[in-house]
Coordinates of C-alpha atoms in Angstrom, one line a residue:
M9 CA 0.1 0.0 0.1
E10 CA 1.3 3.6 -0.7
N11 CA 0.6 7.3 0.0
S12 CA -1.0 6.9 3.5
K13 CA -0.4 11.0 4.5
R14 CA -1.4 12.6 7.5
P15 CA -0.1 16.0 8.7
C16 CA 2.5 16.0 11.7
C17 CA 5.4 17.6 12.9
P18 CA 8.3 15.8 14.0
L19 CA 10.7 17.6 16.4
K20 CA 13.6 19.7 14.6
L21 CA 17.0 18.5 15.9
S22 CA 17.6 21.7 17.4
S23 CA 14.4 21.0 19.4
L24 CA 15.7 17.9 21.3
G25 CA 18.1 20.1 23.5
I26 CA 21.2 17.9 22.8
D27 CA 24.5 19.6 22.5
T28 CA 25.0 22.1 19.0
S29 CA 28.3 19.8 18.7
I30 CA 26.0 16.8 18.0
T31 CA 23.4 18.5 15.7
E32 CA 26.5 20.0 13.6
M33 CA 28.2 16.7 12.9
I34 CA 24.9 15.1 12.2
G35 CA 24.3 18.4 9.6
K36 CA 28.0 17.4 8.2
I37 CA 26.8 13.9 7.7
L38 CA 23.4 14.9 5.7
Q39 CA 25.8 17.2 3.6
G40 CA 28.2 14.3 2.7
R41 CA 28.2 10.9 0.7
P42 CA 24.4 9.3 1.0
G43 CA 24.1 6.0 2.6
V44 CA 22.7 4.6 5.8
I45 CA 22.4 6.8 8.6
A46 CA 21.8 4.0 11.6
V47 CA 20.5 5.2 15.1
T48 CA 21.0 2.7 17.6
G49 CA 20.1 2.5 21.2
Q50 CA 18.2 0.1 23.6
P51 CA 14.4 0.3 24.2
G52 CA 13.5 3.6 25.8
S53 CA 16.7 5.3 24.7
G54 CA 14.9 8.0 22.4
K55 CA 16.2 6.6 19.4
T56 CA 13.2 6.8 17.5
T57 CA 12.6 10.3 18.3
M58 CA 16.1 11.1 17.2
L59 CA 15.6 9.1 14.0
F60 CA 12.5 11.1 12.8
S61 CA 14.2 14.4 13.7
I62 CA 17.2 13.4 11.7
V63 CA 14.8 12.6 8.8
R64 CA 13.2 16.0 9.3
E65 CA 16.4 17.4 8.8
A66 CA 16.9 15.9 5.8
A67 CA 13.5 16.7 4.2
D68 CA 14.1 20.5 5.1
M69 CA 17.2 20.1 2.7
G70 CA 15.2 19.0 0.0
I71 CA 15.5 15.1 0.3
P72 CA 12.3 13.4 -0.5
I73 CA 11.1 11.0 2.1
S74 CA 9.6 7.7 1.9
L75 CA 8.9 5.2 4.7
V76 CA 8.8 1.6 5.2
L77 CA 6.7 0.7 7.9
E78 CA 4.3 -2.4 9.5
E79 CA 0.6 -1.8 9.1
E80 CA 0.0 -1.6 13.1
F81 CA 1.9 1.8 13.0
A82 CA -0.7 3.2 10.6
G83 CA -2.8 4.5 12.9
I84 CA -0.5 5.4 15.6
M85 CA 2.4 7.5 13.8
D86 CA 1.8 10.6 11.9
F87 CA 4.1 12.1 9.5
P88 CA 4.1 15.5 7.3
Q89 CA 1.9 15.2 4.2
E90 CA 4.8 15.4 1.7
W91 CA 6.4 12.3 3.2
T92 CA 5.1 9.0 1.5
V93 CA 4.2 6.1 3.6
H94 CA 4.5 2.1 2.1
L95 CA 2.9 0.2 4.8
A96 CA 4.1 -3.7 5.0
G97 CA 1.9 -6.4 6.5
N98 CA 2.7 -9.6 8.3
T99 CA 4.7 -11.4 5.2
A100 CA 7.5 -11.3 3.6
D101 CA 6.0 -10.7 0.2
S102 CA 4.2 -7.4 1.4
W103 CA 7.5 -6.1 2.7
I104 CA 9.0 -6.9 -0.8
K105 CA 6.3 -4.8 -2.6
A106 CA 6.5 -1.9 0.1
F107 CA 10.4 -1.9 -0.7
D108 CA 9.7 -2.0 -4.5
S109 CA 7.3 1.3 -4.2
A110 CA 9.6 3.0 -1.8
F111 CA 12.8 2.7 -3.9
G112 CA 10.7 3.3 -6.9
T113 CA 10.9 7.2 -6.3
P114 CA 14.4 8.3 -7.7
H115 CA 16.5 9.9 -5.1
S116 CA 14.0 9.9 -2.0
G117 CA 15.5 8.8 1.4
V118 CA 13.8 5.7 2.9
V119 CA 13.0 5.3 6.4
V120 CA 13.4 1.6 7.3
E121 CA 14.0 -0.6 10.3
M122 CA 16.9 -3.2 9.4
D123 CA 16.1 -5.2 12.5
S124 CA 12.2 -6.0 11.3
I125 CA 13.6 -6.7 7.7
A126 CA 16.1 -8.9 9.0
A127 CA 13.5 -11.0 11.2
R128 CA 10.9 -10.8 8.1
C129 CA 12.5 -11.3 5.0
G130 CA 16.1 -12.4 5.7
F131 CA 19.3 -11.2 4.8
E132 CA 18.6 -11.1 1.0
S133 CA 16.1 -8.3 1.7
V134 CA 19.1 -6.3 4.3
N135 CA 21.4 -6.6 1.4
R136 CA 19.0 -5.2 -1.3
V137 CA 18.7 -1.9 1.4
L138 CA 22.2 -1.4 1.7
E139 CA 22.9 -1.7 -2.2
E140 CA 20.6 0.8 -2.4
A141 CA 22.7 2.7 -0.1
K142 CA 25.6 2.0 -1.9
N143 CA 24.1 3.2 -5.3
G144 CA 23.5 7.1 -3.4
R145 CA 20.3 6.4 -1.7
W146 CA 19.8 7.9 2.0
I147 CA 18.6 4.9 4.3
F148 CA 17.6 6.2 7.7
S149 CA 17.1 3.1 10.2
T150 CA 17.2 2.2 13.8
L151 CA 19.1 -0.9 15.5
E152 CA 18.1 -2.0 18.5
T153 CA 21.4 -3.0 20.4
P154 CA 23.4 -1.4 23.3
L155 CA 26.6 -1.2 20.9
V156 CA 27.5 2.2 20.7
G157 CA 29.4 4.2 17.6
I158 CA 31.4 1.7 15.4
D159 CA 30.8 -1.1 17.9
I160 CA 27.5 -1.3 16.0
T161 CA 29.5 -2.4 12.8
Y162 CA 29.8 -6.0 14.8
Y163 CA 25.9 -6.2 15.0
L164 CA 25.7 -5.7 11.4
H165 CA 28.3 -8.0 10.6
G166 CA 26.2 -10.5 12.7
L167 CA 23.6 -10.0 9.8
G168 CA 25.8 -11.7 7.5
L169 CA 27.2 -8.6 6.0
S170 CA 31.1 -8.3 5.0
A171 CA 33.5 -5.6 6.6
K172 CA 33.7 -3.8 2.9
E173 CA 30.1 -4.0 2.5
I174 CA 29.4 -2.6 6.1
A175 CA 32.0 0.3 5.5
D176 CA 30.7 0.7 2.1
C177 CA 27.1 1.6 2.9
L178 CA 27.7 3.4 6.2
S179 CA 27.3 7.3 6.0
G180 CA 26.8 8.0 9.7
I181 CA 26.1 6.3 13.3
V182 CA 24.2 8.0 15.9
S183 CA 24.0 6.3 19.1
M184 CA 21.9 6.7 22.3
I185 CA 21.7 6.3 25.8
L186 CA 18.9 7.8 28.1
A187 CA 20.2 9.3 31.4
P188 CA 18.3 11.1 34.3
K189 CA 18.5 14.8 34.2
L190 CA 19.4 16.7 37.5
C191 CA 17.0 19.2 38.9
M192 CA 18.5 22.7 38.2
E193 CA 16.8 24.0 41.1
C194 CA 18.6 22.0 44.0
R195 CA 21.9 20.5 42.2
E196 CA 25.1 21.3 44.0
Q197 CA 28.7 20.8 43.3
V198 CA 30.6 18.6 45.8
V199 CA 34.7 17.6 45.8
A200 CA 35.3 14.3 44.4
D201 CA 38.5 12.0 45.3
I202 CA 41.1 11.7 42.4
D203 CA 39.4 8.5 40.7
D204 CA 35.9 10.1 40.3
T205 CA 37.4 13.5 38.9
R206 CA 39.4 11.3 36.4
L207 CA 36.0 10.0 35.0
I208 CA 34.7 13.3 34.1
Y209 CA 38.2 15.2 33.7
P210 CA 40.2 12.3 32.3
N211 CA 43.6 14.3 32.5
A212 CA 43.1 15.9 36.1
E213 CA 46.0 15.9 38.5
D214 CA 43.9 16.5 41.4
E215 CA 40.8 16.2 43.2
G216 CA 38.1 18.3 41.3
L217 CA 34.6 19.6 41.7
V218 CA 31.5 17.4 40.2
W219 CA 27.7 17.7 40.4
K220 CA 25.4 15.4 42.6
A221 CA 21.6 15.4 42.8
V222 CA 20.3 17.0 46.1
G223 CA 16.2 16.8 46.1
C224 CA 13.8 19.6 46.6
E225 CA 9.8 20.1 46.5
E226 CA 10.4 20.7 42.8
C227 CA 11.9 17.4 41.9
G228 CA 9.7 15.6 44.7
Q229 CA 13.0 15.1 46.6
S230 CA 14.7 13.0 44.0
G231 CA 17.0 15.5 42.8
I232 CA 16.0 14.4 39.1
R233 CA 13.8 16.2 36.8
G234 CA 13.4 14.1 33.2
K235 CA 15.8 12.6 31.1
Y236 CA 18.6 13.6 28.9
P237 CA 20.8 11.5 26.3
P238 CA 24.3 11.3 25.8
V239 CA 24.9 11.0 22.1
A240 CA 27.8 9.3 20.3
V241 CA 28.2 10.4 16.5
V242 CA 30.7 8.8 13.6
Q243 CA 30.7 10.6 10.4
V244 CA 31.8 7.7 8.0
D245 CA 34.4 9.0 5.0
D246 CA 36.9 7.2 3.1
Q247 CA 39.1 7.6 6.3
V248 CA 36.7 5.8 8.8
K249 CA 35.8 3.5 6.4
R250 CA 39.2 2.2 6.5
I251 CA 39.4 2.0 10.2
I252 CA 36.0 0.3 10.2
E253 CA 37.4 -2.4 7.8
A254 CA 40.5 -2.8 9.9
Y255 CA 38.2 -3.0 13.0
L256 CA 36.1 -5.9 11.5
R257 CA 39.0 -7.8 10.1
D258 CA 41.7 -7.5 12.7
G259 CA 39.9 -6.4 15.8
V260 CA 42.0 -3.5 16.2
V261 CA 40.3 -0.1 16.5
G262 CA 42.2 2.8 15.1
Q263 CA 41.9 6.4 16.3
L264 CA 38.8 8.3 14.7
P265 CA 39.1 11.7 13.5
E266 CA 38.2 14.0 16.1
D267 CA 36.2 16.1 13.5
R268 CA 34.2 13.2 12.6
H269 CA 33.6 11.6 15.6
I270 CA 32.1 12.3 19.0
S271 CA 32.4 9.6 21.5
M272 CA 29.7 8.5 24.1
F273 CA 32.1 9.8 27.0
A274 CA 32.8 13.0 25.5
S275 CA 29.0 13.5 25.2
A276 CA 28.3 12.3 28.8
R277 CA 31.2 14.0 30.5
K278 CA 30.2 17.2 28.9
M279 CA 26.9 16.9 30.5
A280 CA 28.3 15.8 33.8
R281 CA 30.5 19.1 33.5
E282 CA 27.7 21.2 32.9
G283 CA 25.4 19.8 35.4
I284 CA 22.9 18.0 33.1
I285 CA 23.9 14.8 34.8
D286 CA 25.7 13.7 38.1
I287 CA 28.5 11.7 38.8
K288 CA 26.3 8.8 40.1
T289 CA 24.3 8.9 36.7
Y290 CA 27.7 9.1 35.1
K291 CA 29.0 6.2 36.7
S292 CA 25.8 3.8 37.0
V293 CA 24.1 4.5 33.4
V294 CA 27.6 4.9 31.3
L295 CA 29.7 2.7 33.0
Q296 CA 27.5 -0.2 33.8
N297 CA 27.1 -0.7 29.9
P298 CA 29.7 -3.5 29.5
L299 CA 30.9 -2.2 26.0
L300 CA 31.1 1.5 27.4
R301 CA 33.0 -0.1 30.7
G302 CA 35.4 -1.6 28.4
H303 CA 36.2 1.5 26.4
H304 CA 36.5 3.3 29.6
L305 CA 38.8 1.0 31.0
L306 CA 40.9 0.8 27.7
E307 CA 40.9 5.2 27.8
Q308 CA 42.3 4.8 31.2
E309 CA 45.0 2.4 30.0
H310 CA 45.7 4.8 27.2
L311 CA 46.1 7.9 29.5
R312 CA 48.2 5.9 32.0
A313 CA 50.5 5.4 29.0
N314 CA 50.9 8.8 28.1
R315 CA 51.3 9.8 31.8
I316 CA 54.3 7.1 31.8
K317 CA 55.5 8.4 28.7
N318 CA 55.6 12.2 29.4
M319 CA 57.2 11.3 32.7
F320 CA 60.0 8.9 31.4
S321 CA 60.4 10.3 27.7
R322 CA 62.7 13.0 29.3
F323 CA 65.0 10.3 30.7
V324 CA 65.2 7.4 28.5
T325 CA 65.0 6.5 24.9
Q326 CA 61.5 6.1 23.4
Q327 CA 62.3 2.4 23.0
V328 CA 62.4 2.0 26.9
V329 CA 59.2 4.1 27.1
E330 CA 57.5 1.8 25.0
S331 CA 58.7 -1.0 27.2
L332 CA 57.7 0.6 30.4
T333 CA 54.1 1.2 29.1
S334 CA 53.7 -2.8 29.1
Y335 CA 55.9 -3.6 32.0
D336 CA 53.8 -5.6 34.3
D337 CA 55.4 -3.7 37.5
I338 CA 55.4 -0.6 36.2
E339 CA 53.2 0.6 39.3
Q340 CA 55.7 -0.6 41.6
I341 CA 58.5 1.1 39.3
I342 CA 56.7 4.7 40.2
K343 CA 55.8 4.1 43.6
G344 CA 59.4 2.9 44.3
D345 CA 61.5 0.1 45.2
S346 CA 64.9 -1.5 46.2
R347 CA 67.2 -2.3 42.9
K348 CA 70.8 -3.1 42.3
V349 CA 71.9 0.0 39.7
T350 CA 74.9 1.7 38.5
C351 CA 75.2 5.1 38.9
L352 CA 77.5 7.4 36.4
F353 CA 78.4 11.0 37.1
C354 CA 79.9 12.9 34.5
D355 CA 81.4 16.1 34.9
I356 CA 82.8 18.9 32.7
R357 CA 86.3 19.8 34.6
G358 CA 87.0 23.6 34.6
F359 CA 83.7 24.6 33.1
T360 CA 83.3 27.4 36.1
L361 CA 86.6 28.8 34.9
H362 CA 85.6 28.8 31.4
A363 CA 82.6 30.3 31.9
E364 CA 83.9 33.6 33.6
G365 CA 83.1 36.5 31.5
T366 CA 80.9 34.2 29.1
A367 CA 77.4 35.7 28.5
P368 CA 74.6 33.5 29.9
V369 CA 73.1 32.9 26.3
E370 CA 76.5 31.6 25.0
L371 CA 76.8 29.7 28.4
F372 CA 73.9 28.0 28.1
R373 CA 74.5 27.0 24.6
L374 CA 77.9 25.6 25.4
L375 CA 76.4 23.5 27.9
N376 CA 73.3 22.3 25.9
T377 CA 75.8 21.7 23.1
H378 CA 78.2 19.4 25.0
Y379 CA 75.1 18.0 26.9
G380 CA 73.3 16.7 23.8
K381 CA 76.4 14.8 22.6
I382 CA 76.8 13.1 25.8
I383 CA 72.9 12.5 26.0
N384 CA 73.0 10.7 22.6
I385 CA 75.6 8.4 23.8
V386 CA 74.2 7.5 27.1
F387 CA 70.7 6.6 25.1
E388 CA 72.9 4.6 22.9
H389 CA 74.0 2.4 25.7
A390 CA 69.8 2.4 27.1
G391 CA 71.2 4.6 30.2
T392 CA 68.5 6.9 32.0
I393 CA 69.3 10.2 32.4
D394 CA 68.6 10.9 36.2
K395 CA 69.5 14.7 36.4
F396 CA 71.8 17.7 35.5
I397 CA 73.5 19.4 38.2
G398 CA 75.0 22.3 36.8
D399 CA 78.2 21.3 34.7
S400 CA 77.6 17.7 35.9
V401 CA 75.0 15.1 34.5
M402 CA 73.7 11.9 36.8
V403 CA 73.2 8.6 34.5
V404 CA 71.5 5.7 36.1
F405 CA 71.6 1.9 34.6
G406 CA 69.4 -0.8 35.7
A407 CA 66.6 1.3 36.1
P408 CA 63.7 1.7 35.7
L409 CA 63.8 -1.5 33.7
P410 CA 66.5 -4.1 35.1
Q411 CA 69.6 -4.7 32.7
E412 CA 71.7 -7.7 33.5
D413 CA 74.8 -6.2 31.7
Q414 CA 74.5 -2.8 33.5
E415 CA 77.9 -2.4 34.6
L416 CA 79.2 -3.0 31.1
R417 CA 77.0 -0.5 29.6
A418 CA 78.2 2.1 32.3
I419 CA 81.7 1.6 31.2
R420 CA 81.1 1.5 27.5
C421 CA 79.1 4.5 27.9
A422 CA 81.9 6.3 29.9
I423 CA 84.4 5.2 27.4
D424 CA 82.3 6.7 24.3
I425 CA 81.9 9.9 26.1
Q426 CA 85.9 10.4 27.0
R427 CA 86.6 9.3 23.2
K428 CA 83.6 11.8 22.0
V429 CA 85.2 14.5 24.0
A430 CA 88.7 13.9 22.7
V431 CA 87.5 14.0 18.9
E432 CA 85.5 17.3 19.4
N433 CA 88.8 18.9 21.0
V434 CA 90.5 17.9 17.9
K435 CA 87.9 19.3 15.7
N436 CA 87.7 22.7 17.9
K437 CA 91.3 23.3 18.0
D438 CA 90.7 27.0 18.3
S439 CA 88.5 26.8 21.4
S440 CA 89.7 25.9 24.8
P441 CA 89.6 22.1 25.0
I442 CA 86.7 20.4 27.1
R443 CA 88.1 17.8 29.6
V444 CA 85.6 15.5 31.8
G445 CA 85.6 13.3 34.6
I446 CA 83.8 10.4 35.1
S447 CA 83.0 8.0 38.0
I448 CA 80.5 4.6 38.1
N449 CA 79.5 2.7 40.8
T450 CA 77.1 -0.2 41.6
G451 CA 75.0 -1.4 44.3
E452 CA 71.6 -1.3 46.1
V453 CA 69.6 1.8 45.9
A454 CA 66.0 3.2 46.2
A455 CA 64.3 3.8 42.8
G456 CA 61.0 5.6 42.3
C457 CA 59.5 9.0 41.6
L458 CA 59.5 11.8 43.5
G459 CA 57.1 14.9 43.7
N460 CA 53.7 15.1 43.1
D461 CA 50.8 15.0 40.0
L462 CA 52.1 18.8 39.1
R463 CA 55.8 17.9 38.5
M464 CA 57.3 14.1 39.1
D465 CA 60.7 12.9 38.7
Y466 CA 62.0 9.5 38.6
T467 CA 65.1 9.0 40.6
V468 CA 67.6 6.9 42.7
L469 CA 68.6 7.5 46.3
G470 CA 71.0 5.7 48.8
D471 CA 74.7 5.1 49.7
T472 CA 75.3 3.9 46.1
V473 CA 74.8 7.2 44.6
N474 CA 76.8 9.0 47.2
T475 CA 79.7 7.0 46.7
A476 CA 79.5 7.8 42.8
S477 CA 79.3 11.4 43.7
H478 CA 82.4 11.1 45.8
L479 CA 84.3 9.4 43.2
E480 CA 83.3 11.8 40.5
K481 CA 85.3 14.4 42.5
M482 CA 88.3 12.4 42.7
A483 CA 88.3 11.7 38.9
E484 CA 90.9 13.6 37.0
P485 CA 90.0 15.1 33.5
G486 CA 90.0 12.3 31.0
Q487 CA 89.9 9.7 33.7
I488 CA 87.1 6.9 34.6
L489 CA 87.0 5.8 38.1
M490 CA 84.6 3.0 39.5
G491 CA 84.0 1.4 43.0
P492 CA 84.6 -2.4 43.7
E493 CA 81.5 -3.8 42.6
T494 CA 81.5 -2.5 39.4
A495 CA 85.1 -3.4 38.8
S496 CA 84.3 -6.8 40.0
A497 CA 81.5 -7.1 37.1
I498 CA 83.7 -6.1 34.5
A499 CA 87.2 -7.1 35.3
D500 CA 87.5 -10.0 32.9
I501 CA 86.1 -7.8 30.0
V502 CA 87.7 -4.4 30.5
N503 CA 91.4 -3.4 31.2
I504 CA 91.4 -1.8 34.8
R505 CA 93.7 -1.2 37.5
E506 CA 93.5 -0.4 41.4
I507 CA 94.5 3.2 42.2
G508 CA 94.3 2.6 45.9
T509 CA 91.8 2.6 49.0
F510 CA 90.4 5.5 50.0
K511 CA 88.0 6.9 53.2
F512 CA 85.3 8.9 52.2
K513 CA 82.8 11.1 54.4
G514 CA 80.1 9.2 55.5
K515 CA 81.5 5.8 54.9
K516 CA 82.4 3.7 57.8
Y517 CA 85.3 1.4 55.9
P518 CA 87.9 2.6 53.3
L519 CA 86.7 1.6 49.8
K520 CA 89.2 0.3 46.9
V521 CA 89.0 2.5 43.7
F522 CA 89.8 1.6 40.1
E523 CA 90.7 3.2 36.9
V524 CA 89.3 2.2 33.4
L525 CA 92.3 1.8 31.2
Y526 CA 89.7 2.6 28.4
D527 CA 92.3 2.4 25.3
G528 CA 92.3 -1.2 26.3
V529 CA 88.5 -2.2 26.0
R530 CA 88.3 -5.8 24.6
S531 CA 85.0 -6.6 22.9

């Protein structure tokens, strides 16, 4: 049957009260490549209201609208007179006839329910609808599923569609969850702990304010007045199509472009920040969805990895940073633990005298030039830059990740630094030569992160560090000194000699000190 027309006024998108970024993204989808716009949600989520608001938006843009509906809706739903309604009965044949009529109108946008089509007519009819979409027709459909965003492609996959078929036919995805809306008369802000704060402000470094329901006469003491939907939107263009195909093929989600994607989390968080929903609603409605909870945990893992990268990228190579993000004991590394390390101190000898009369800008240029070459050598040997102390640098081997050959790495690093300095002095004969003294010491330390969320550094503390510092003060220009534990570990590989036993401040017993004969390194 055809041409069941009755006057109506479906709500405009702007009348739904949703965020303007959502309506603008949907507008961009309607201005793009025709295809399927799928509006998803569970029963009672408001997806049908959203669907017809999108259809009205399309009609206002001049797209003719045809609807394929079950006969039982004929007396329930009313539509604008210019929309054409094609009714289908309980048989597959009646649905096919309704399709034939709807698709007979060139360039029209067709409203269907793919759930009903699959149930009543089978996958062949679903494929026919999607073929129309691939050929440049707008298809508007609701899908009843808890899946959100590009996860709904798994639902379509379950209807028998291939990854390419799904990617080729989709133009946009709109997903909804209906959440209790705060009473504007009695809501109030409270201080939340860091975990709850980060639910709403993922990058927060301290406790923050969140909204909560209170209760008053206006809302019957419930703190809630009405409902409001967080909405996720995806605009499917060629780039997003490739991401969808890879997702269905390999199970790996690529990063969706920000200008073509609004996540459910972004939508819900904005509502929580503006006091439309409270923290309790965010946790109960959004995070109780098992898929969204999985996305949340994945997001938190990404944020945690980024915090680790931001903290450690200043001290270690990118390769070590990547290893740290997947390291099982990373939380223990950050909190602190006891471990064996090898400390290296490198001091530019006579730099204070060299700096006299030098302009500050030139002084820092010289230091950064020398430090840049030293850092490169340290990273070549997988060392960790602990800190810079004026014209001295402290390096650690064996932390934050353990290294079985840490002593040898430290020795080879020290030798390469001395040789690099010698080469630079030959190259710059007209400048004052640079000399460095280096010390190395191995032993137990306390290793971990010091500071707070605003500024935190990874460092090592203990007698091993103090002894390395004392040895550095002893080292002559061009010399590499080490303590007995380091010497014992590398004695069979590196030429060394004992230079004596020395008493250091704070040490109960004298310490044997060794020197590296670094022109005699054996591979």
